[in-house]
Amino acid sequence: MKWSPEADKAMQKVPFFVRKKVRQKVEQYTWDKGKTLVGIADVKAAKKKFLSSMSTDIKGYQLDRCFGASGCPHGAMSCEGIMEKAEAVFMEEDILGFLKKEVKGDLKYHHEFRMSCADCPNGCSQPQIKDVGILGAVTPRLTDETCSQCLACVAVCPDLCISLDDNAKAPSIDFDACMMCGKCINACPSGTIDEGEKGFRVQLGGRLGRHPRLAMEIPRLMSELEVLEVLKRALAFYKIHSKNGTRFSKMLRPEHIQVIIPAK
Ligand code: SF4
Ligand code: SF4
Ligand code: SF4
């Protein structure tokens, strides 16, 4: 689908967090009219139609995932299972019903509760700025296998966490700085670096907007079951404290994190 410069310019005025969705709607609208070029008239007509149907498009939550499932080589831990079950949790908790009851006036996209999952710490789906953010992770573990001193692990680590001194038998890993991406594990030909713990990093309370904030991270890896428990607890907290559509991130303080973490 092509866009005229005028139509393209008009799209720049749409807030970026809904721009992709609006762009898809405009293209669908234009396509349905049998056209392959989006003009300014199509943008205006689609906008009118889109705005009138917006409240029926809102489902109360947004659940996104990175494109790791389509073959990205960087995946550390797949979020596939979490995505399916999280969708069921949102439905069970009836977030849409809650918002309809709580919010005065029309529901808008910015009222929706947001969760995003990424299969590795690169976080392409931006979990760091969502109410609940999930990052697939795997920790490296040093084994007794003889290191061939090839330095592949040192070269591959994006965070410069690995060093190998001249007389050392094996590398040192700075676990405090390690982002748990697993690249060194895949690069090591001798098995000296192997998989340690696998799971999910969980981040809570991120947002953009007038007062942006990066999400706070729960200080341990979690299993799929624990992630879903965190989601349920976060939604319970949200439903108790959110008034008239207040975002989860606006009410979440560091001291609340303990309430949301399930016991190990
Ligand atoms: S978050 Fe990681 S696995 Fe997902 S698309 Fe980005 S690089 Fe690939
Ligand atoms: S897991 Fe990733 S960040 Fe951690 S040491 Fe290995 S390559 Fe570096
Ligand atoms: S730990 Fe593995 S990748 Fe690193 S230098 Fe030794 S053999 Fe090479």
PDB file of N, CA and C in Angstrom, residues 145-244:
ATOM      1  N   GLU A 145      34.405 -28.423  32.148  1.00  0.00           N
ATOM      2  CA  GLU A 145      34.961 -28.747  30.828  1.00  0.00           C
ATOM      3  C   GLU A 145      36.141 -27.819  30.516  1.00  0.00           C
ATOM      4  N   THR A 146      37.169 -28.374  29.891  1.00  0.00           N
ATOM      5  CA  THR A 146      38.382 -27.597  29.620  1.00  0.00           C
ATOM      6  C   THR A 146      38.115 -26.487  28.593  1.00  0.00           C
ATOM      7  N   CYS A 147      38.517 -25.302  28.952  1.00  0.00           N
ATOM      8  CA  CYS A 147      38.350 -24.137  28.069  1.00  0.00           C
ATOM      9  C   CYS A 147      39.471 -24.134  27.032  1.00  0.00           C
ATOM     10  N   SER A 148      39.111 -23.945  25.768  1.00  0.00           N
ATOM     11  CA  SER A 148      40.125 -23.963  24.698  1.00  0.00           C
ATOM     12  C   SER A 148      40.757 -22.585  24.486  1.00  0.00           C
ATOM     13  N   GLN A 149      40.365 -21.627  25.292  1.00  0.00           N
ATOM     14  CA  GLN A 149      40.914 -20.259  25.222  1.00  0.00           C
ATOM     15  C   GLN A 149      40.625 -19.598  23.866  1.00  0.00           C
ATOM     16  N   CYS A 150      39.515 -19.958  23.255  1.00  0.00           N
ATOM     17  CA  CYS A 150      39.226 -19.404  21.917  1.00  0.00           C
ATOM     18  C   CYS A 150      38.726 -17.962  21.969  1.00  0.00           C
ATOM     19  N   LEU A 151      38.297 -17.513  23.116  1.00  0.00           N
ATOM     20  CA  LEU A 151      37.812 -16.146  23.342  1.00  0.00           C
ATOM     21  C   LEU A 151      36.473 -15.821  22.653  1.00  0.00           C
ATOM     22  N   ALA A 152      35.801 -16.856  22.148  1.00  0.00           N
ATOM     23  CA  ALA A 152      34.509 -16.604  21.481  1.00  0.00           C
ATOM     24  C   ALA A 152      33.501 -15.980  22.450  1.00  0.00           C
ATOM     25  N   CYS A 153      33.528 -16.436  23.701  1.00  0.00           N
ATOM     26  CA  CYS A 153      32.580 -15.896  24.690  1.00  0.00           C
ATOM     27  C   CYS A 153      32.848 -14.421  24.971  1.00  0.00           C
ATOM     28  N   VAL A 154      34.134 -14.073  25.052  1.00  0.00           N
ATOM     29  CA  VAL A 154      34.512 -12.674  25.320  1.00  0.00           C
ATOM     30  C   VAL A 154      34.037 -11.799  24.166  1.00  0.00           C
ATOM     31  N   ALA A 155      34.227 -12.297  22.950  1.00  0.00           N
ATOM     32  CA  ALA A 155      33.882 -11.501  21.762  1.00  0.00           C
ATOM     33  C   ALA A 155      32.368 -11.339  21.616  1.00  0.00           C
ATOM     34  N   VAL A 156      31.607 -12.363  22.007  1.00  0.00           N
ATOM     35  CA  VAL A 156      30.169 -12.333  21.707  1.00  0.00           C
ATOM     36  C   VAL A 156      29.348 -11.577  22.756  1.00  0.00           C
ATOM     37  N   CYS A 157      29.871 -11.418  23.956  1.00  0.00           N
ATOM     38  CA  CYS A 157      29.062 -10.798  25.019  1.00  0.00           C
ATOM     39  C   CYS A 157      28.824  -9.310  24.726  1.00  0.00           C
ATOM     40  N   PRO A 158      27.571  -8.907  24.540  1.00  0.00           N
ATOM     41  CA  PRO A 158      27.293  -7.504  24.202  1.00  0.00           C
ATOM     42  C   PRO A 158      27.529  -6.571  25.384  1.00  0.00           C
ATOM     43  N   ASP A 159      27.613  -7.124  26.580  1.00  0.00           N
ATOM     44  CA  ASP A 159      27.692  -6.287  27.774  1.00  0.00           C
ATOM     45  C   ASP A 159      29.056  -6.315  28.444  1.00  0.00           C
ATOM     46  N   LEU A 160      30.039  -6.863  27.746  1.00  0.00           N
ATOM     47  CA  LEU A 160      31.430  -6.911  28.215  1.00  0.00           C
ATOM     48  C   LEU A 160      31.533  -7.529  29.612  1.00  0.00           C
ATOM     49  N   CYS A 161      30.787  -8.587  29.826  1.00  0.00           N
ATOM     50  CA  CYS A 161      30.762  -9.216  31.161  1.00  0.00           C
ATOM     51  C   CYS A 161      31.814 -10.311  31.304  1.00  0.00           C
ATOM     52  N   ILE A 162      32.475 -10.709  30.214  1.00  0.00           N
ATOM     53  CA  ILE A 162      33.363 -11.868  30.288  1.00  0.00           C
ATOM     54  C   ILE A 162      34.805 -11.455  30.030  1.00  0.00           C
ATOM     55  N   SER A 163      35.685 -11.941  30.863  1.00  0.00           N
ATOM     56  CA  SER A 163      37.117 -11.676  30.654  1.00  0.00           C
ATOM     57  C   SER A 163      37.876 -12.993  30.817  1.00  0.00           C
ATOM     58  N   LEU A 164      39.007 -13.072  30.155  1.00  0.00           N
ATOM     59  CA  LEU A 164      39.840 -14.282  30.268  1.00  0.00           C
ATOM     60  C   LEU A 164      41.287 -13.820  30.414  1.00  0.00           C
ATOM     61  N   ASP A 165      41.785 -13.904  31.639  1.00  0.00           N
ATOM     62  CA  ASP A 165      43.162 -13.448  31.890  1.00  0.00           C
ATOM     63  C   ASP A 165      44.159 -14.416  31.271  1.00  0.00           C
ATOM     64  N   ASP A 166      45.377 -13.919  31.013  1.00  0.00           N
ATOM     65  CA  ASP A 166      46.403 -14.710  30.309  1.00  0.00           C
ATOM     66  C   ASP A 166      46.628 -16.095  30.915  1.00  0.00           C
ATOM     67  N   ASN A 167      46.733 -16.150  32.247  1.00  0.00           N
ATOM     68  CA  ASN A 167      47.066 -17.437  32.858  1.00  0.00           C
ATOM     69  C   ASN A 167      45.858 -18.188  33.415  1.00  0.00           C
ATOM     70  N   ALA A 168      44.676 -17.648  33.142  1.00  0.00           N
ATOM     71  CA  ALA A 168      43.474 -18.291  33.717  1.00  0.00           C
ATOM     72  C   ALA A 168      43.090 -19.531  32.916  1.00  0.00           C
ATOM     73  N   LYS A 169      42.536 -20.519  33.632  1.00  0.00           N
ATOM     74  CA  LYS A 169      42.109 -21.757  32.956  1.00  0.00           C
ATOM     75  C   LYS A 169      40.723 -21.603  32.325  1.00  0.00           C
ATOM     76  N   ALA A 170      39.960 -20.660  32.852  1.00  0.00           N
ATOM     77  CA  ALA A 170      38.595 -20.451  32.344  1.00  0.00           C
ATOM     78  C   ALA A 170      38.241 -18.968  32.489  1.00  0.00           C
ATOM     79  N   PRO A 171      37.235 -18.508  31.780  1.00  0.00           N
ATOM     80  CA  PRO A 171      36.887 -17.083  31.857  1.00  0.00           C
ATOM     81  C   PRO A 171      36.210 -16.724  33.182  1.00  0.00           C
ATOM     82  N   SER A 172      36.174 -15.434  33.462  1.00  0.00           N
ATOM     83  CA  SER A 172      35.389 -14.938  34.604  1.00  0.00           C
ATOM     84  C   SER A 172      34.155 -14.251  34.037  1.00  0.00           C
ATOM     85  N   ILE A 173      33.056 -14.420  34.726  1.00  0.00           N
ATOM     86  CA  ILE A 173      31.812 -13.770  34.287  1.00  0.00           C
ATOM     87  C   ILE A 173      31.348 -12.813  35.375  1.00  0.00           C
ATOM     88  N   ASP A 174      31.066 -11.596  34.976  1.00  0.00           N
ATOM     89  CA  ASP A 174      30.519 -10.610  35.913  1.00  0.00           C
ATOM     90  C   ASP A 174      28.998 -10.813  35.960  1.00  0.00           C
ATOM     91  N   PHE A 175      28.547 -11.617  36.912  1.00  0.00           N
ATOM     92  CA  PHE A 175      27.124 -11.971  36.952  1.00  0.00           C
ATOM     93  C   PHE A 175      26.233 -10.774  37.308  1.00  0.00           C
ATOM     94  N   ASP A 176      26.807  -9.766  37.974  1.00  0.00           N
ATOM     95  CA  ASP A 176      25.988  -8.590  38.300  1.00  0.00           C
ATOM     96  C   ASP A 176      25.638  -7.794  37.040  1.00  0.00           C
ATOM     97  N   ALA A 177      26.552  -7.821  36.076  1.00  0.00           N
ATOM     98  CA  ALA A 177      26.322  -7.045  34.848  1.00  0.00           C
ATOM     99  C   ALA A 177      25.655  -7.884  33.755  1.00  0.00           C
ATOM    100  N   CYS A 178      25.659  -9.190  33.920  1.00  0.00           N
ATOM    101  CA  CYS A 178      25.113 -10.103  32.895  1.00  0.00           C
ATOM    102  C   CYS A 178      23.619  -9.861  32.697  1.00  0.00           C
ATOM    103  N   MET A 179      23.202  -9.766  31.438  1.00  0.00           N
ATOM    104  CA  MET A 179      21.787  -9.531  31.118  1.00  0.00           C
ATOM    105  C   MET A 179      21.023 -10.821  30.844  1.00  0.00           C
ATOM    106  N   MET A 180      21.741 -11.952  30.946  1.00  0.00           N
ATOM    107  CA  MET A 180      21.111 -13.281  30.794  1.00  0.00           C
ATOM    108  C   MET A 180      20.581 -13.535  29.384  1.00  0.00           C
ATOM    109  N   CYS A 181      21.360 -13.176  28.400  1.00  0.00           N
ATOM    110  CA  CYS A 181      20.927 -13.369  27.009  1.00  0.00           C
ATOM    111  C   CYS A 181      21.302 -14.736  26.456  1.00  0.00           C
ATOM    112  N   GLY A 182      22.289 -15.393  27.060  1.00  0.00           N
ATOM    113  CA  GLY A 182      22.679 -16.737  26.629  1.00  0.00           C
ATOM    114  C   GLY A 182      23.608 -16.794  25.431  1.00  0.00           C
ATOM    115  N   LYS A 183      24.050 -15.655  24.929  1.00  0.00           N
ATOM    116  CA  LYS A 183      24.900 -15.667  23.724  1.00  0.00           C
ATOM    117  C   LYS A 183      26.214 -16.408  23.964  1.00  0.00           C
ATOM    118  N   CYS A 184      26.791 -16.217  25.153  1.00  0.00           N
ATOM    119  CA  CYS A 184      28.072 -16.873  25.441  1.00  0.00           C
ATOM    120  C   CYS A 184      27.915 -18.390  25.491  1.00  0.00           C
ATOM    121  N   ILE A 185      26.754 -18.835  25.936  1.00  0.00           N
ATOM    122  CA  ILE A 185      26.498 -20.285  26.020  1.00  0.00           C
ATOM    123  C   ILE A 185      26.501 -20.875  24.607  1.00  0.00           C
ATOM    124  N   ASN A 186      25.808 -20.196  23.716  1.00  0.00           N
ATOM    125  CA  ASN A 186      25.735 -20.685  22.333  1.00  0.00           C
ATOM    126  C   ASN A 186      27.079 -20.595  21.631  1.00  0.00           C
ATOM    127  N   ALA A 187      27.901 -19.644  22.033  1.00  0.00           N
ATOM    128  CA  ALA A 187      29.179 -19.433  21.335  1.00  0.00           C
ATOM    129  C   ALA A 187      30.274 -20.388  21.813  1.00  0.00           C
ATOM    130  N   CYS A 188      30.141 -20.919  23.022  1.00  0.00           N
ATOM    131  CA  CYS A 188      31.226 -21.721  23.596  1.00  0.00           C
ATOM    132  C   CYS A 188      31.293 -23.114  22.955  1.00  0.00           C
ATOM    133  N   PRO A 189      32.413 -23.444  22.290  1.00  0.00           N
ATOM    134  CA  PRO A 189      32.486 -24.734  21.594  1.00  0.00           C
ATOM    135  C   PRO A 189      32.829 -25.897  22.520  1.00  0.00           C
ATOM    136  N   SER A 190      33.294 -25.593  23.729  1.00  0.00           N
ATOM    137  CA  SER A 190      33.802 -26.680  24.581  1.00  0.00           C
ATOM    138  C   SER A 190      32.851 -27.078  25.707  1.00  0.00           C
ATOM    139  N   GLY A 191      31.773 -26.333  25.866  1.00  0.00           N
ATOM    140  CA  GLY A 191      30.859 -26.627  26.980  1.00  0.00           C
ATOM    141  C   GLY A 191      31.357 -26.069  28.301  1.00  0.00           C
ATOM    142  N   THR A 192      32.408 -25.260  28.256  1.00  0.00           N
ATOM    143  CA  THR A 192      32.911 -24.642  29.499  1.00  0.00           C
ATOM    144  C   THR A 192      31.860 -23.683  30.067  1.00  0.00           C
ATOM    145  N   ILE A 193      31.147 -23.020  29.157  1.00  0.00           N
ATOM    146  CA  ILE A 193      30.001 -22.202  29.592  1.00  0.00           C
ATOM    147  C   ILE A 193      28.739 -22.931  29.147  1.00  0.00           C
ATOM    148  N   ASP A 194      27.904 -23.192  30.115  1.00  0.00           N
ATOM    149  CA  ASP A 194      26.703 -23.982  29.861  1.00  0.00           C
ATOM    150  C   ASP A 194      25.481 -23.212  30.385  1.00  0.00           C
ATOM    151  N   GLU A 195      24.302 -23.768  30.132  1.00  0.00           N
ATOM    152  CA  GLU A 195      23.077 -23.141  30.632  1.00  0.00           C
ATOM    153  C   GLU A 195      22.954 -23.300  32.140  1.00  0.00           C
ATOM    154  N   GLY A 196      22.677 -22.208  32.812  1.00  0.00           N
ATOM    155  CA  GLY A 196      22.361 -22.271  34.235  1.00  0.00           C
ATOM    156  C   GLY A 196      20.847 -22.260  34.381  1.00  0.00           C
ATOM    157  N   GLU A 197      20.351 -21.222  35.045  1.00  0.00           N
ATOM    158  CA  GLU A 197      18.904 -21.113  35.252  1.00  0.00           C
ATOM    159  C   GLU A 197      18.225 -20.496  34.028  1.00  0.00           C
ATOM    160  N   LYS A 198      17.068 -21.021  33.674  1.00  0.00           N
ATOM    161  CA  LYS A 198      16.278 -20.427  32.581  1.00  0.00           C
ATOM    162  C   LYS A 198      14.958 -19.930  33.140  1.00  0.00           C
ATOM    163  N   GLY A 199      14.446 -18.862  32.619  1.00  0.00           N
ATOM    164  CA  GLY A 199      13.163 -18.368  33.111  1.00  0.00           C
ATOM    165  C   GLY A 199      12.851 -17.011  32.519  1.00  0.00           C
ATOM    166  N   PHE A 200      12.152 -16.212  33.303  1.00  0.00           N
ATOM    167  CA  PHE A 200      11.697 -14.913  32.812  1.00  0.00           C
ATOM    168  C   PHE A 200      12.037 -13.808  33.805  1.00  0.00           C
ATOM    169  N   ARG A 201      12.602 -12.730  33.282  1.00  0.00           N
ATOM    170  CA  ARG A 201      12.735 -11.516  34.089  1.00  0.00           C
ATOM    171  C   ARG A 201      11.383 -10.810  34.036  1.00  0.00           C
ATOM    172  N   VAL A 202      10.938 -10.300  35.176  1.00  0.00           N
ATOM    173  CA  VAL A 202       9.619  -9.663  35.237  1.00  0.00           C
ATOM    174  C   VAL A 202       9.785  -8.211  35.671  1.00  0.00           C
ATOM    175  N   GLN A 203       9.184  -7.325  34.908  1.00  0.00           N
ATOM    176  CA  GLN A 203       9.273  -5.892  35.211  1.00  0.00           C
ATOM    177  C   GLN A 203       7.867  -5.328  35.371  1.00  0.00           C
ATOM    178  N   LEU A 204       7.716  -4.421  36.317  1.00  0.00           N
ATOM    179  CA  LEU A 204       6.382  -3.898  36.626  1.00  0.00           C
ATOM    180  C   LEU A 204       6.359  -2.373  36.650  1.00  0.00           C
ATOM    181  N   GLY A 205       5.274  -1.828  36.131  1.00  0.00           N
ATOM    182  CA  GLY A 205       5.009  -0.399  36.334  1.00  0.00           C
ATOM    183  C   GLY A 205       5.744   0.565  35.417  1.00  0.00           C
ATOM    184  N   GLY A 206       6.065   0.138  34.204  1.00  0.00           N
ATOM    185  CA  GLY A 206       6.686   1.076  33.255  1.00  0.00           C
ATOM    186  C   GLY A 206       5.615   1.868  32.513  1.00  0.00           C
ATOM    187  N   ARG A 207       6.001   3.016  31.983  1.00  0.00           N
ATOM    188  CA  ARG A 207       5.040   3.797  31.182  1.00  0.00           C
ATOM    189  C   ARG A 207       5.775   4.846  30.354  1.00  0.00           C
ATOM    190  N   LEU A 208       5.082   5.365  29.365  1.00  0.00           N
ATOM    191  CA  LEU A 208       5.555   6.558  28.643  1.00  0.00           C
ATOM    192  C   LEU A 208       4.650   7.715  29.042  1.00  0.00           C
ATOM    193  N   GLY A 209       4.455   8.671  28.179  1.00  0.00           N
ATOM    194  CA  GLY A 209       3.554   9.778  28.495  1.00  0.00           C
ATOM    195  C   GLY A 209       4.271  10.942  29.150  1.00  0.00           C
ATOM    196  N   ARG A 210       3.512  11.772  29.843  1.00  0.00           N
ATOM    197  CA  ARG A 210       4.067  13.022  30.409  1.00  0.00           C
ATOM    198  C   ARG A 210       5.110  12.767  31.486  1.00  0.00           C
ATOM    199  N   HIS A 211       4.911  11.683  32.209  1.00  0.00           N
ATOM    200  CA  HIS A 211       5.870  11.345  33.264  1.00  0.00           C
ATOM    201  C   HIS A 211       6.357   9.918  33.059  1.00  0.00           C
ATOM    202  N   PRO A 212       7.240   9.740  32.074  1.00  0.00           N
ATOM    203  CA  PRO A 212       7.664   8.367  31.760  1.00  0.00           C
ATOM    204  C   PRO A 212       8.488   7.738  32.875  1.00  0.00           C
ATOM    205  N   ARG A 213       8.412   6.407  32.946  1.00  0.00           N
ATOM    206  CA  ARG A 213       9.197   5.702  33.955  1.00  0.00           C
ATOM    207  C   ARG A 213       9.495   4.289  33.435  1.00  0.00           C
ATOM    208  N   LEU A 214      10.735   3.861  33.626  1.00  0.00           N
ATOM    209  CA  LEU A 214      11.050   2.480  33.287  1.00  0.00           C
ATOM    210  C   LEU A 214      10.494   1.577  34.384  1.00  0.00           C
ATOM    211  N   ALA A 215      10.076   0.389  33.979  1.00  0.00           N
ATOM    212  CA  ALA A 215       9.493  -0.550  34.938  1.00  0.00           C
ATOM    213  C   ALA A 215      10.525  -0.982  35.980  1.00  0.00           C
ATOM    214  N   MET A 216      10.006  -1.391  37.153  1.00  0.00           N
ATOM    215  CA  MET A 216      10.879  -1.907  38.222  1.00  0.00           C
ATOM    216  C   MET A 216      10.993  -3.414  38.056  1.00  0.00           C
ATOM    217  N   GLU A 217      12.206  -3.922  38.215  1.00  0.00           N
ATOM    218  CA  GLU A 217      12.401  -5.357  37.958  1.00  0.00           C
ATOM    219  C   GLU A 217      12.334  -6.173  39.240  1.00  0.00           C
ATOM    220  N   ILE A 218      11.622  -7.279  39.194  1.00  0.00           N
ATOM    221  CA  ILE A 218      11.608  -8.227  40.313  1.00  0.00           C
ATOM    222  C   ILE A 218      12.969  -8.920  40.333  1.00  0.00           C
ATOM    223  N   PRO A 219      13.611  -8.966  41.501  1.00  0.00           N
ATOM    224  CA  PRO A 219      15.024  -9.371  41.511  1.00  0.00           C
ATOM    225  C   PRO A 219      15.288 -10.877  41.455  1.00  0.00           C
ATOM    226  N   ARG A 220      14.556 -11.613  40.657  1.00  0.00           N
ATOM    227  CA  ARG A 220      14.892 -13.028  40.431  1.00  0.00           C
ATOM    228  C   ARG A 220      14.176 -13.507  39.168  1.00  0.00           C
ATOM    229  N   LEU A 221      14.686 -14.601  38.604  1.00  0.00           N
ATOM    230  CA  LEU A 221      14.009 -15.181  37.449  1.00  0.00           C
ATOM    231  C   LEU A 221      12.762 -15.926  37.915  1.00  0.00           C
ATOM    232  N   MET A 222      11.768 -15.939  37.067  1.00  0.00           N
ATOM    233  CA  MET A 222      10.522 -16.618  37.427  1.00  0.00           C
ATOM    234  C   MET A 222      10.149 -17.658  36.387  1.00  0.00           C
ATOM    235  N   SER A 223       9.392 -18.654  36.843  1.00  0.00           N
ATOM    236  CA  SER A 223       8.873 -19.673  35.930  1.00  0.00           C
ATOM    237  C   SER A 223       7.615 -19.107  35.261  1.00  0.00           C
ATOM    238  N   GLU A 224       7.133 -19.844  34.262  1.00  0.00           N
ATOM    239  CA  GLU A 224       5.896 -19.425  33.591  1.00  0.00           C
ATOM    240  C   GLU A 224       4.735 -19.309  34.587  1.00  0.00           C
ATOM    241  N   LEU A 225       4.642 -20.300  35.478  1.00  0.00           N
ATOM    242  CA  LEU A 225       3.553 -20.276  36.469  1.00  0.00           C
ATOM    243  C   LEU A 225       3.638 -19.050  37.369  1.00  0.00           C
ATOM    244  N   GLU A 226       4.876 -18.745  37.785  1.00  0.00           N
ATOM    245  CA  GLU A 226       5.059 -17.572  38.658  1.00  0.00           C
ATOM    246  C   GLU A 226       4.718 -16.275  37.922  1.00  0.00           C
ATOM    247  N   VAL A 227       5.077 -16.207  36.646  1.00  0.00           N
ATOM    248  CA  VAL A 227       4.752 -15.005  35.857  1.00  0.00           C
ATOM    249  C   VAL A 227       3.237 -14.794  35.837  1.00  0.00           C
ATOM    250  N   LEU A 228       2.514 -15.890  35.624  1.00  0.00           N
ATOM    251  CA  LEU A 228       1.052 -15.771  35.557  1.00  0.00           C
ATOM    252  C   LEU A 228       0.472 -15.395  36.922  1.00  0.00           C
ATOM    253  N   GLU A 229       1.109 -15.882  37.976  1.00  0.00           N
ATOM    254  CA  GLU A 229       0.675 -15.512  39.326  1.00  0.00           C
ATOM    255  C   GLU A 229       0.940 -14.014  39.564  1.00  0.00           C
ATOM    256  N   VAL A 230       2.095 -13.543  39.094  1.00  0.00           N
ATOM    257  CA  VAL A 230       2.394 -12.105  39.217  1.00  0.00           C
ATOM    258  C   VAL A 230       1.345 -11.294  38.464  1.00  0.00           C
ATOM    259  N   LEU A 231       0.992 -11.751  37.272  1.00  0.00           N
ATOM    260  CA  LEU A 231      -0.022 -11.021  36.494  1.00  0.00           C
ATOM    261  C   LEU A 231      -1.342 -10.959  37.267  1.00  0.00           C
ATOM    262  N   LYS A 232      -1.748 -12.090  37.828  1.00  0.00           N
ATOM    263  CA  LYS A 232      -3.018 -12.104  38.590  1.00  0.00           C
ATOM    264  C   LYS A 232      -2.944 -11.147  39.774  1.00  0.00           C
ATOM    265  N   ARG A 233      -1.806 -11.176  40.478  1.00  0.00           N
ATOM    266  CA  ARG A 233      -1.668 -10.311  41.656  1.00  0.00           C
ATOM    267  C   ARG A 233      -1.612  -8.840  41.242  1.00  0.00           C
ATOM    268  N   ALA A 234      -0.959  -8.576  40.125  1.00  0.00           N
ATOM    269  CA  ALA A 234      -0.869  -7.181  39.647  1.00  0.00           C
ATOM    270  C   ALA A 234      -2.263  -6.681  39.286  1.00  0.00           C
ATOM    271  N   LEU A 235      -3.061  -7.549  38.641  1.00  0.00           N
ATOM    272  CA  LEU A 235      -4.422  -7.141  38.262  1.00  0.00           C
ATOM    273  C   LEU A 235      -5.304  -6.960  39.499  1.00  0.00           C
ATOM    274  N   ALA A 236      -5.096  -7.816  40.504  1.00  0.00           N
ATOM    275  CA  ALA A 236      -5.879  -7.672  41.743  1.00  0.00           C
ATOM    276  C   ALA A 236      -5.543  -6.330  42.405  1.00  0.00           C
ATOM    277  N   PHE A 237      -4.244  -6.007  42.451  1.00  0.00           N
ATOM    278  CA  PHE A 237      -3.785  -4.738  43.033  1.00  0.00           C
ATOM    279  C   PHE A 237      -4.396  -3.561  42.247  1.00  0.00           C
ATOM    280  N   TYR A 238      -4.354  -3.694  40.945  1.00  0.00           N
ATOM    281  CA  TYR A 238      -4.862  -2.656  40.042  1.00  0.00           C
ATOM    282  C   TYR A 238      -6.364  -2.434  40.276  1.00  0.00           C
ATOM    283  N   LYS A 239      -7.110  -3.529  40.398  1.00  0.00           N
ATOM    284  CA  LYS A 239      -8.556  -3.398  40.545  1.00  0.00           C
ATOM    285  C   LYS A 239      -8.929  -2.799  41.912  1.00  0.00           C
ATOM    286  N   ILE A 240      -8.098  -3.014  42.901  1.00  0.00           N
ATOM    287  CA  ILE A 240      -8.377  -2.416  44.215  1.00  0.00           C
ATOM    288  C   ILE A 240      -8.080  -0.912  44.193  1.00  0.00           C
ATOM    289  N   HIS A 241      -6.966  -0.552  43.555  1.00  0.00           N
ATOM    290  CA  HIS A 241      -6.478   0.830  43.696  1.00  0.00           C
ATOM    291  C   HIS A 241      -6.817   1.775  42.540  1.00  0.00           C
ATOM    292  N   SER A 242      -7.111   1.239  41.372  1.00  0.00           N
ATOM    293  CA  SER A 242      -7.317   2.136  40.222  1.00  0.00           C
ATOM    294  C   SER A 242      -8.698   2.780  40.285  1.00  0.00           C
ATOM    295  N   LYS A 243      -8.700   4.107  40.216  1.00  0.00           N
ATOM    296  CA  LYS A 243      -9.969   4.833  40.213  1.00  0.00           C
ATOM    297  C   LYS A 243     -10.054   5.637  38.920  1.00  0.00           C
ATOM    298  N   ASN A 244     -11.192   5.549  38.254  1.00  0.00           N
ATOM    299  CA  ASN A 244     -11.436   6.285  37.010  1.00  0.00           C
ATOM    300  C   ASN A 244     -10.311   6.094  35.981  1.00  0.00           C
TER     301      ASN A 244
END
